[in-house]
XYZ file of N, CA and C in Angstrom:
771
model
N -70.229 -66.820 86.735
C -70.786 -65.518 87.478
C -69.998 -64.174 86.851
N -71.035 -63.163 86.754
C -70.168 -61.817 86.187
C -70.413 -60.774 87.549
N -69.513 -59.854 87.269
C -69.148 -58.566 88.243
C -69.241 -57.519 87.731
N -69.666 -56.565 88.331
C -69.872 -55.195 88.072
C -68.252 -54.959 87.715
N -68.008 -54.186 86.625
C -66.689 -53.466 86.567
C -65.945 -52.706 87.422
N -65.062 -53.001 88.227
C -64.603 -52.197 89.504
C -63.590 -50.991 88.760
N -63.878 -49.777 89.584
C -62.686 -48.911 88.970
C -61.628 -49.209 89.495
N -60.545 -48.164 89.228
C -59.138 -48.419 89.647
C -59.009 -47.139 90.721
N -58.088 -47.172 91.603
C -58.414 -45.814 92.628
C -57.180 -45.616 93.009
N -56.480 -44.577 92.982
C -55.019 -44.083 93.685
C -55.768 -43.125 94.867
N -55.081 -43.480 95.963
C -55.273 -42.724 97.204
C -53.711 -42.139 97.704
N -54.120 -40.736 97.855
C -53.048 -40.250 98.656
C -53.019 -40.413 99.857
N -52.095 -41.426 100.639
C -52.610 -41.715 102.130
C -51.905 -40.947 103.285
N -50.879 -40.134 103.086
C -50.569 -39.187 104.092
C -50.138 -40.322 105.332
N -50.155 -39.285 106.326
C -49.846 -40.130 107.767
C -50.644 -41.101 108.166
N -50.211 -42.044 108.385
C -50.846 -43.379 109.437
C -51.961 -42.791 110.315
N -51.850 -41.760 110.929
C -52.661 -41.194 111.813
C -54.139 -41.040 111.161
N -54.283 -40.971 109.974
C -55.623 -40.988 109.270
C -56.272 -42.104 109.328
N -55.687 -43.457 109.890
C -56.726 -44.521 110.020
C -57.564 -44.290 111.218
N -57.018 -43.248 112.015
C -57.987 -43.306 113.363
C -58.570 -41.709 113.695
N -58.239 -41.007 112.451
C -58.569 -39.709 112.721
C -59.823 -39.532 111.795
N -60.577 -38.364 112.155
C -61.645 -37.994 111.369
C -61.405 -36.629 110.954
N -60.897 -36.504 109.539
C -60.670 -35.167 109.027
C -61.068 -35.156 107.403
N -61.009 -34.179 106.767
C -61.588 -33.837 105.441
C -60.951 -34.915 104.507
N -59.968 -35.570 104.741
C -59.241 -36.602 103.782
C -60.056 -37.913 104.083
N -60.090 -38.251 105.383
C -60.615 -39.386 105.729
C -61.962 -39.622 105.376
N -62.914 -38.263 105.657
C -64.171 -38.012 105.140
C -64.520 -38.409 103.458
N -63.460 -37.947 102.846
C -63.217 -38.480 101.666
C -63.368 -39.569 101.162
N -62.442 -40.365 101.712
C -62.203 -41.628 101.231
C -63.480 -42.426 101.818
N -64.119 -42.197 102.733
C -65.573 -42.875 103.181
C -66.465 -42.477 102.263
N -66.667 -41.236 101.626
C -67.525 -41.010 100.562
C -67.431 -41.485 99.354
N -66.122 -41.765 98.857
C -65.557 -42.692 97.674
C -65.957 -43.942 97.770
N -66.021 -44.556 99.113
C -66.250 -46.025 99.050
C -67.783 -46.221 99.292
N -68.574 -45.419 99.703
C -69.987 -45.443 99.411
C -70.384 -45.104 98.285
N -69.791 -44.649 97.401
C -70.265 -44.382 96.067
C -70.046 -45.404 95.080
N -68.729 -46.317 95.375
C -68.136 -47.411 94.550
C -69.012 -48.637 94.550
N -69.144 -49.743 93.750
C -69.555 -51.176 93.974
C -68.879 -51.579 95.197
N -69.411 -52.531 95.720
C -68.600 -53.153 96.773
C -67.586 -54.033 96.035
N -66.369 -54.066 96.182
C -65.196 -54.880 95.460
C -65.938 -56.224 95.937
N -65.096 -57.470 95.141
C -65.140 -58.804 95.521
C -63.845 -59.071 96.318
N -62.956 -58.359 95.582
C -61.532 -58.473 96.291
C -60.857 -56.839 95.837
N -59.965 -56.766 96.870
C -58.812 -55.621 96.783
C -57.438 -56.027 96.503
N -56.900 -55.523 95.356
C -55.613 -55.742 94.974
C -54.752 -54.242 95.472
N -54.147 -54.333 96.461
C -53.236 -53.054 96.658
C -52.043 -53.071 96.335
N -51.526 -51.602 95.629
C -50.177 -51.639 95.574
C -49.775 -50.399 96.138
N -49.122 -50.401 97.367
C -48.833 -50.021 98.323
C -47.319 -49.439 98.013
N -47.105 -47.991 98.409
C -45.599 -47.430 98.880
C -44.765 -48.281 99.197
N -45.370 -49.222 100.441
C -44.442 -49.490 101.473
C -44.001 -50.764 101.493
N -44.294 -51.499 100.077
C -43.710 -52.925 100.224
C -42.605 -52.551 98.772
N -41.770 -52.635 99.220
C -40.547 -52.461 98.011
C -39.935 -53.707 98.203
N -39.658 -54.135 96.688
C -38.801 -55.571 96.742
C -38.124 -55.532 95.331
N -37.030 -56.319 95.439
C -36.462 -56.385 94.029
C -37.319 -57.591 93.072
N -37.740 -57.648 91.992
C -38.674 -58.221 91.341
C -40.185 -58.016 91.949
N -41.040 -58.919 91.673
C -42.274 -58.495 91.863
C -43.081 -59.594 93.013
N -43.651 -59.308 94.068
C -44.250 -60.123 94.463
C -45.569 -60.328 95.079
N -46.243 -60.985 95.165
C -47.918 -60.834 95.707
C -48.121 -61.828 96.955
N -48.740 -61.023 97.866
C -48.981 -61.787 99.009
C -50.301 -62.959 98.996
N -49.804 -64.036 99.259
C -50.712 -65.000 99.075
C -51.040 -65.646 100.195
N -50.920 -64.902 101.504
C -51.495 -65.254 102.853
C -52.970 -65.348 102.848
N -53.308 -66.611 103.603
C -54.957 -66.502 103.807
C -55.583 -65.693 104.786
N -54.627 -65.190 105.668
C -55.012 -64.086 106.647
C -53.851 -63.236 106.731
N -53.738 -62.165 105.914
C -52.770 -61.188 106.158
C -52.591 -60.569 107.383
N -51.295 -60.371 107.888
C -51.003 -59.702 109.114
C -51.140 -58.142 108.905
N -51.424 -57.548 109.931
C -51.530 -56.091 110.007
C -50.158 -55.592 110.493
N -49.467 -54.859 109.370
C -48.074 -54.555 109.705
C -47.813 -53.077 109.982
N -47.177 -52.947 111.371
C -47.105 -51.720 111.757
C -45.729 -51.043 111.354
N -45.433 -50.329 110.106
C -44.118 -50.220 109.751
C -43.981 -48.628 109.988
N -44.037 -48.315 111.088
C -43.584 -47.101 111.476
C -43.363 -46.691 112.826
N -42.667 -45.775 113.268
C -42.558 -45.589 114.714
C -42.743 -44.173 115.081
N -42.642 -43.870 116.590
C -42.870 -42.634 117.030
C -44.425 -41.956 116.930
N -45.485 -42.986 116.862
C -46.766 -42.552 116.710
C -47.609 -42.886 118.049
N -48.864 -42.384 118.264
C -49.314 -42.888 119.674
C -49.785 -44.646 119.814
N -49.694 -45.114 120.966
C -49.976 -46.687 121.113
C -51.427 -47.032 120.268
N -52.093 -46.042 120.097
C -53.572 -46.309 119.781
C -53.537 -46.758 118.051
N -52.512 -46.153 117.482
C -52.335 -46.579 116.081
C -51.523 -48.010 115.941
N -50.545 -48.072 116.933
C -50.359 -49.716 117.055
C -51.125 -50.885 117.544
N -52.207 -50.239 118.240
C -53.149 -51.374 118.506
C -54.317 -51.528 117.251
N -54.107 -50.891 116.317
C -55.091 -51.204 114.995
C -54.658 -52.365 114.782
N -55.679 -53.201 114.298
C -55.656 -54.392 113.672
C -56.406 -54.215 112.547
N -56.166 -54.809 111.124
C -57.174 -54.740 109.862
C -57.367 -56.267 109.561
N -58.174 -57.070 110.111
C -58.001 -58.398 109.743
C -58.904 -58.898 108.665
N -58.913 -58.479 107.656
C -59.220 -58.858 106.317
C -58.825 -59.917 105.885
N -59.742 -60.925 105.329
C -58.905 -62.170 105.056
C -58.061 -62.126 103.388
N -57.099 -62.534 103.433
C -56.418 -62.917 102.075
C -57.365 -63.513 100.892
N -56.620 -63.613 99.503
C -57.249 -64.584 98.742
C -55.979 -65.195 97.792
N -55.619 -66.362 98.496
C -54.516 -67.157 97.605
C -54.616 -67.284 96.296
N -55.916 -67.687 96.047
C -56.503 -68.202 94.704
C -56.508 -66.908 93.810
N -56.793 -65.895 94.194
C -56.384 -64.456 93.374
C -55.013 -64.307 93.145
N -54.218 -64.679 94.150
C -52.696 -64.336 94.193
C -52.031 -65.044 93.065
N -52.674 -66.553 93.140
C -52.226 -67.452 92.007
C -52.624 -67.006 90.614
N -53.840 -66.343 90.443
C -54.244 -65.959 89.155
C -53.626 -64.840 88.789
N -53.143 -63.568 89.524
C -52.408 -62.846 89.254
C -51.022 -63.218 88.687
N -50.278 -64.156 89.592
C -49.119 -64.663 89.037
C -49.059 -65.332 87.656
N -50.270 -65.684 87.444
C -50.448 -66.662 85.819
C -50.835 -65.492 84.645
N -51.631 -64.266 85.201
C -52.010 -63.272 84.375
C -51.007 -62.555 83.881
N -49.983 -62.215 84.535
C -48.928 -61.198 84.374
C -47.879 -61.995 83.482
N -47.434 -61.701 82.017
C -46.832 -62.010 81.493
C -45.431 -61.362 81.362
N -45.648 -60.043 81.515
C -44.336 -59.246 81.313
C -43.216 -59.395 82.403
N -43.335 -59.775 83.693
C -42.513 -60.202 84.642
C -42.801 -61.357 85.406
N -42.048 -62.382 86.259
C -42.616 -63.043 86.887
C -42.861 -62.624 88.367
N -44.308 -62.807 88.579
C -44.770 -62.522 89.720
C -44.598 -63.641 90.766
N -44.057 -63.269 91.832
C -43.876 -64.448 93.039
C -44.726 -64.544 93.818
N -45.609 -65.453 94.027
C -46.510 -65.455 95.116
C -45.649 -65.627 96.599
N -45.994 -64.927 97.509
C -45.258 -65.225 98.946
C -46.120 -64.985 100.260
N -46.194 -65.679 101.232
C -46.714 -65.250 102.523
C -46.163 -64.452 103.279
N -44.859 -64.051 102.846
C -43.994 -63.259 103.747
C -44.498 -61.832 104.166
N -45.433 -61.508 103.697
C -45.958 -59.998 103.797
C -47.248 -59.773 104.535
N -48.154 -58.661 104.278
C -49.236 -58.815 104.679
C -49.872 -57.583 104.575
N -50.513 -56.525 105.183
C -51.151 -55.479 104.917
C -50.431 -54.281 105.525
N -49.540 -53.615 104.920
C -48.872 -52.567 105.672
C -49.465 -51.175 105.628
N -49.009 -50.293 106.168
C -50.137 -48.933 106.579
C -50.455 -48.066 105.328
N -49.602 -48.319 104.093
C -50.424 -47.755 103.107
C -51.474 -48.502 102.269
N -51.859 -49.680 102.958
C -52.976 -50.451 102.683
C -54.250 -50.195 103.982
N -53.739 -50.506 105.223
C -54.633 -50.594 106.049
C -55.259 -49.341 106.435
N -54.281 -48.280 106.620
C -54.697 -46.958 106.981
C -56.091 -46.467 106.212
N -55.625 -46.766 104.892
C -57.001 -46.379 104.031
C -57.996 -47.454 104.152
N -57.974 -48.571 104.137
C -58.900 -49.623 104.170
C -59.652 -49.472 105.473
N -59.074 -49.056 106.242
C -59.682 -49.135 107.924
C -60.963 -48.074 107.817
N -60.562 -47.008 106.881
C -61.451 -46.162 106.779
C -62.823 -46.185 105.772
N -62.346 -46.939 104.395
C -63.389 -47.079 103.557
C -63.990 -48.236 103.750
N -63.414 -49.354 104.212
C -64.060 -50.581 104.506
C -63.828 -51.293 105.972
N -64.464 -50.557 106.829
C -64.126 -50.651 108.324
C -64.416 -52.105 108.667
N -65.334 -52.690 107.972
C -65.930 -54.083 108.511
C -64.625 -55.370 108.190
N -63.844 -54.642 107.448
C -62.628 -55.549 107.101
C -63.187 -57.147 106.207
N -64.309 -57.031 105.730
C -64.878 -58.097 105.221
C -64.554 -58.544 103.375
N -63.972 -57.647 103.225
C -63.235 -57.573 101.523
C -61.938 -58.468 101.453
N -61.929 -59.681 100.764
C -60.441 -60.192 100.617
C -59.608 -59.255 100.147
N -58.408 -59.147 100.774
C -57.374 -58.054 100.472
C -55.809 -58.692 100.114
N -55.204 -58.196 99.253
C -53.663 -58.734 99.319
C -52.951 -57.400 98.464
N -51.620 -57.679 98.653
C -50.990 -56.521 98.256
C -49.991 -57.336 97.022
N -49.663 -56.000 96.069
C -48.589 -56.392 95.166
C -47.383 -55.472 95.356
N -46.161 -56.191 95.487
C -45.031 -55.414 95.923
C -44.499 -54.531 94.544
N -43.661 -53.468 94.800
C -43.177 -52.569 93.802
C -41.855 -52.738 93.529
N -41.318 -53.071 92.511
C -39.643 -53.083 92.243
C -39.280 -51.656 91.714
N -38.698 -51.057 92.660
C -38.617 -49.713 92.577
C -37.461 -49.493 91.649
N -36.640 -50.209 91.336
C -35.411 -50.137 90.311
C -36.068 -50.118 88.803
N -37.110 -50.814 88.851
C -37.698 -50.253 87.387
C -38.362 -49.092 87.193
N -38.226 -48.829 85.832
C -38.611 -47.518 85.039
C -40.198 -47.262 85.168
N -40.646 -46.218 85.019
C -42.122 -45.791 85.137
C -42.980 -46.754 84.360
N -42.287 -46.706 82.915
C -43.132 -47.460 81.844
C -43.562 -48.964 82.577
N -42.639 -49.567 83.029
C -42.321 -50.790 83.802
C -43.701 -51.043 84.384
N -44.145 -50.109 85.300
C -45.218 -50.414 86.270
C -46.619 -49.845 85.515
N -46.458 -48.993 84.676
C -47.948 -48.615 83.925
C -48.217 -49.880 82.829
N -47.174 -50.559 82.429
C -47.377 -51.670 81.592
C -47.900 -53.118 82.303
N -47.648 -52.811 83.485
C -48.000 -54.317 84.764
C -49.346 -53.866 85.160
N -49.700 -52.385 85.283
C -51.096 -52.238 85.426
C -52.199 -52.623 84.432
N -51.553 -52.313 83.302
C -52.372 -52.764 82.059
C -52.764 -54.176 82.270
N -51.577 -54.981 82.345
C -51.925 -56.540 82.372
C -53.071 -56.815 83.699
N -52.822 -55.860 84.598
C -53.800 -56.218 85.972
C -55.354 -55.898 85.541
N -55.330 -54.777 84.700
C -56.857 -54.247 84.330
C -57.673 -55.171 84.242
N -57.228 -56.597 83.569
C -58.512 -57.503 83.508
C -59.067 -57.750 84.669
N -58.795 -57.819 85.811
C -58.851 -57.911 87.380
C -60.104 -57.181 87.513
N -60.165 -55.767 86.739
C -61.460 -55.491 87.209
C -62.578 -55.470 86.774
N -62.724 -56.410 85.717
C -63.864 -57.077 85.030
C -64.443 -58.166 85.906
N -63.775 -58.728 86.961
C -64.079 -59.635 88.059
C -64.240 -59.140 89.409
N -64.402 -57.802 89.352
C -64.918 -57.107 90.736
C -63.907 -56.871 91.689
N -62.519 -56.545 91.193
C -61.467 -56.599 91.841
C -60.962 -55.127 91.684
N -61.047 -54.518 92.909
C -60.529 -53.344 93.230
C -59.110 -53.038 93.188
N -58.651 -52.276 91.906
C -57.203 -52.092 92.165
C -56.938 -50.769 92.849
N -56.124 -50.844 93.948
C -56.177 -49.651 94.792
C -54.842 -49.168 95.091
N -54.131 -48.041 94.282
C -52.921 -47.390 94.609
C -52.686 -46.940 95.711
N -51.825 -46.946 96.469
C -51.751 -46.040 97.646
C -50.677 -45.226 97.718
N -50.408 -44.093 97.561
C -49.002 -43.432 97.958
C -49.178 -41.991 98.186
N -48.348 -41.057 97.236
C -48.628 -39.894 97.347
C -48.185 -39.299 96.105
N -48.565 -38.252 95.395
C -48.190 -37.613 94.203
C -46.674 -36.905 94.404
N -47.122 -35.812 95.531
C -46.075 -35.508 95.990
C -45.650 -35.891 97.447
N -44.518 -36.154 97.777
C -43.798 -36.958 98.986
C -42.550 -36.391 99.437
N -42.399 -35.518 100.351
C -41.119 -35.038 100.683
C -40.934 -34.806 102.082
N -40.493 -35.793 102.704
C -40.548 -35.719 104.294
C -39.111 -35.210 104.781
N -38.374 -34.857 104.009
C -36.926 -34.118 104.556
C -37.304 -32.743 104.446
N -38.509 -32.129 103.651
C -38.839 -30.683 103.783
C -39.851 -30.449 104.267
N -40.779 -31.545 104.728
C -42.020 -31.362 105.572
C -41.703 -30.461 106.791
N -42.911 -29.441 107.002
C -43.008 -28.643 108.183
C -44.352 -29.068 108.717
N -43.647 -29.823 110.002
C -44.971 -29.947 110.671
C -45.695 -28.869 111.570
N -44.943 -27.726 111.639
C -45.708 -26.711 112.183
C -46.464 -25.863 111.394
N -46.254 -25.993 109.955
C -47.257 -24.901 109.295
C -47.315 -26.127 108.173
N -48.719 -26.560 108.208
C -49.248 -27.266 106.766
C -49.261 -26.349 105.471
N -49.246 -25.289 105.580
C -49.344 -24.440 104.215
C -48.738 -25.359 103.156
N -48.870 -25.460 102.155
C -48.219 -26.357 100.949
C -47.320 -25.326 100.357
N -45.858 -25.681 100.009
C -45.192 -25.082 99.230
C -45.500 -25.032 97.603
N -44.854 -23.829 96.975
C -45.243 -23.362 95.484
C -45.055 -24.701 94.815
N -44.091 -25.262 94.944
C -43.571 -26.192 93.935
C -44.392 -27.689 94.164
N -44.815 -27.863 95.536
C -45.694 -28.991 95.689
C -47.124 -29.078 94.751
N -47.467 -27.645 95.083
C -48.829 -27.437 94.333
C -48.671 -27.538 92.822
N -47.476 -27.024 92.551
C -47.428 -26.823 91.010
C -47.434 -28.489 90.417
N -46.440 -29.137 91.060
C -46.036 -30.398 90.601
C -47.405 -31.397 90.651
N -48.165 -31.066 91.721
C -49.516 -31.938 91.774
C -50.344 -31.278 90.591
N -50.696 -30.124 90.361
C -51.301 -29.683 89.229
C -50.995 -30.005 87.870
N -49.546 -30.249 87.718
C -48.998 -30.517 86.577
C -49.405 -32.123 86.246
N -49.253 -32.894 87.392
C -49.559 -34.193 86.836
C -51.076 -34.540 86.731
N -51.975 -33.633 87.804
C -53.247 -33.828 87.445
C -53.453 -33.699 85.866
N -53.010 -32.344 85.459
C -53.172 -31.764 83.760
C -52.889 -33.144 82.965
N -51.801 -33.874 83.254
C -51.195 -34.867 82.361
C -52.315 -36.144 82.503
N -52.681 -36.212 83.545
C -54.011 -37.231 83.742
C -55.258 -37.130 82.887
N -55.474 -35.807 83.100
C -56.653 -35.346 82.579
C -56.435 -35.609 80.945
N -55.357 -35.345 80.303
C -55.033 -35.436 79.130
C -55.007 -36.476 78.360
N -54.822 -37.472 79.598
C -54.381 -39.197 79.224
C -52.885 -39.178 78.528
N -51.918 -38.338 79.422
C -50.699 -38.351 78.592
C -49.760 -39.371 79.550
N -50.053 -40.493 79.572
C -49.292 -41.548 80.592
C -47.860 -41.690 80.350
N -47.447 -41.607 79.091
C -46.024 -41.815 78.901
C -45.287 -40.470 79.647
N -45.775 -39.411 79.517
C -45.336 -38.218 80.215
C -45.379 -38.641 81.754
N -46.299 -39.095 82.308
C -46.448 -39.302 83.527
C -45.306 -40.278 83.957
N -45.136 -41.326 83.231
C -43.988 -42.340 83.290
C -42.552 -41.734 83.679
N -42.378 -40.511 82.854
C -41.287 -40.038 82.498
C -41.282 -38.774 83.612
N -41.602 -39.121 85.063
C -42.260 -38.095 85.971
C -40.883 -36.716 86.134
N -39.746 -37.426 85.991
C -38.483 -36.570 86.410
C -38.502 -35.177 85.326
N -39.200 -35.356 84.195
C -38.841 -34.441 83.165
C -40.338 -33.587 83.213
N -41.215 -33.783 84.238
C -42.447 -32.950 84.215
C -42.232 -31.594 84.785
N -41.326 -31.493 85.784
C -41.102 -29.999 86.246
C -40.002 -30.057 86.705
N -39.507 -28.469 86.608
C -37.904 -28.256 87.097
C -37.484 -28.660 88.822
N -38.583 -28.704 88.989
C -38.480 -29.227 90.688
C -39.056 -30.635 91.009
N -39.211 -31.581 90.152
C -39.630 -32.843 90.258
C -38.790 -33.512 91.389
N -37.433 -33.455 91.431
C -36.555 -34.160 92.263
C -36.861 -33.754 93.731
N -37.725 -32.418 94.169
C -38.007 -32.029 95.402
C -39.399 -32.875 95.471
N -40.321 -32.746 94.430
C -41.612 -33.614 94.713
C -41.608 -35.370 94.759
N -40.783 -35.638 94.151
C -40.671 -37.146 93.988
C -39.046 -37.447 94.490
N -38.651 -37.203 95.519
C -37.142 -37.470 95.653
C -37.095 -39.002 95.896
N -37.654 -39.547 96.121
C -37.854 -41.575 95.624
C -38.961 -41.726 95.098
N -39.053 -42.750 94.364
C -40.156 -43.053 93.666
C -41.431 -43.795 94.492
N -41.144 -44.415 95.172
C -42.138 -45.461 95.856
C -43.468 -44.781 96.201
N -43.570 -43.406 96.417
C -44.937 -43.067 96.601
C -45.668 -42.656 95.450
N -44.778 -42.543 94.420
C -45.469 -42.148 93.417
C -45.799 -43.167 92.059
N -45.142 -44.207 92.501
C -45.242 -45.245 91.287
C -46.749 -45.963 91.442
N -47.219 -46.076 92.666
C -48.523 -46.709 92.550
C -49.491 -46.088 91.913
N -49.427 -44.736 91.614
C -50.301 -43.895 90.709
C -50.466 -44.557 89.098
N -49.026 -44.989 88.645
C -49.176 -45.356 87.495
C -49.528 -46.793 87.290
N -49.542 -47.706 88.316
C -50.378 -48.944 88.283
C -51.782 -48.736 87.973
N -52.365 -47.957 88.739
C -53.865 -47.350 88.563
C -54.089 -46.655 87.135
N -53.129 -45.803 86.383
C -53.433 -45.163 85.436
C -53.158 -46.191 84.172
N -52.454 -47.525 84.324
C -52.205 -48.077 83.484
C -53.369 -49.091 83.334
N -53.945 -49.338 84.223
C -55.503 -49.891 84.209
C -56.606 -49.298 83.751
N -56.463 -48.138 83.208
C -57.381 -47.352 82.617
C -57.945 -47.849 81.193
N -59.109 -47.946 81.137
C -59.548 -48.464 79.771
C -59.988 -47.171 78.776
N -59.941 -47.326 77.696
C -60.199 -46.052 76.781
C -61.456 -45.325 77.029
N -62.295 -46.127 77.648
C -63.932 -45.472 77.787
C -63.915 -44.986 79.190
N -62.683 -45.175 80.076
C -63.165 -44.753 81.374
C -62.987 -43.232 81.881
N -63.803 -42.983 82.478
C -63.642 -41.099 83.009
C -62.658 -41.139 84.059
N -62.180 -40.217 84.340
C -61.118 -40.047 85.569
C -61.601 -38.643 86.228
N -61.419 -38.995 87.551
C -61.854 -37.888 88.252
C -60.756 -37.722 89.465
N -60.834 -36.422 90.109
C -59.925 -36.198 91.451
C -60.510 -35.879 92.516
N -60.167 -36.291 93.485
C -60.687 -36.392 94.971
C -59.511 -35.927 95.793
N -60.138 -35.375 97.050
C -59.050 -34.975 98.298
C -58.126 -33.913 97.709
N -58.363 -33.436 96.606
C -56.927 -32.341 96.404
C -56.853 -31.554 97.516
N -55.688 -31.569 97.961
C -55.178 -30.894 99.244
C -53.884 -31.300 99.551
N -53.240 -30.640 100.515
C -51.961 -30.752 100.827
C -51.633 -30.804 102.343
N -50.667 -31.219 102.925
C -50.289 -31.036 103.899
C -48.696 -30.805 103.717
N -48.241 -29.492 103.744
C -46.904 -29.134 103.568
C -46.250 -29.654 102.240
N -45.463 -30.380 102.502
C -44.872 -30.911 100.977
C -45.666 -32.263 100.726
N -46.630 -32.788 101.296
C -47.311 -33.945 100.966
C -48.502 -33.724 100.062
N -48.919 -34.417 99.140
C -50.110 -34.101 98.299
C -50.882 -35.200 98.610
N -52.270 -35.069 98.744
C -53.256 -36.066 99.406
C -54.138 -36.002 97.943
N -53.825 -35.808 96.967
C -55.130 -35.991 95.960
C -55.257 -37.424 95.735
N -56.228 -37.646 95.452
C -56.663 -39.180 94.784
C -57.274 -39.125 93.537
N -57.063 -40.315 92.762
C -57.617 -40.324 91.243
C -58.222 -41.348 91.094
N -59.460 -41.237 90.734
C -60.335 -42.356 90.437
C -60.651 -42.541 88.947
N -60.250 -43.824 88.565
C -60.433 -44.407 87.148
C -61.762 -45.000 86.925
N -62.505 -44.993 86.026
C -63.731 -45.600 85.927
C -65.177 -45.263 86.657
């Protein structure tokens, strides 16, 4: 059986509240989903599953993980009951040669995954699983892993990276969503390098801008982007969506293919 080659997509997910709000960003996600072929399955690399080593969730029915606090009860009430895909988890473990990928039922779908998918695929009828991020590894490691995973696209699997190009909660101003100059500049710099295909520059993001340490104080929200860029083929177009900001968070999404 053949499938349409799926694109790879990085989504700036922002606040978990996007799962239950209607705004410009969620409308953008919904429009993207309507444009894409329906996936056979979704492999999500979320900022919110950090491990030593690399794991893949092989649960037949992944749990909805509410990995946050201080939000309204309505958000904690959300369940995203998409089925898992244990066979795909095993295939991923066999496909990746650069590192041992450990299948595990000990995870599910965290808010980096379900807050986006709740909007894009509200019927929760696409088998979905997550790959963890080993943040102790350098950028080139994650891009290389994305290249190995790219073969899944030919079998109808949507590779979905979920994070934020700029993500600094320590400097976030909830009262004033106007973006800082350095947040906009770093996001623009990253987009320019993506458009030029300069993935090696992006793997060394600390050298991209004099204030990179402000834009990416910790790597977990940035690294999912490298999986998506690693999965890019030479003939893939790249486009940008939801380019916008909330203070020191960039909501930019990147579609490959």
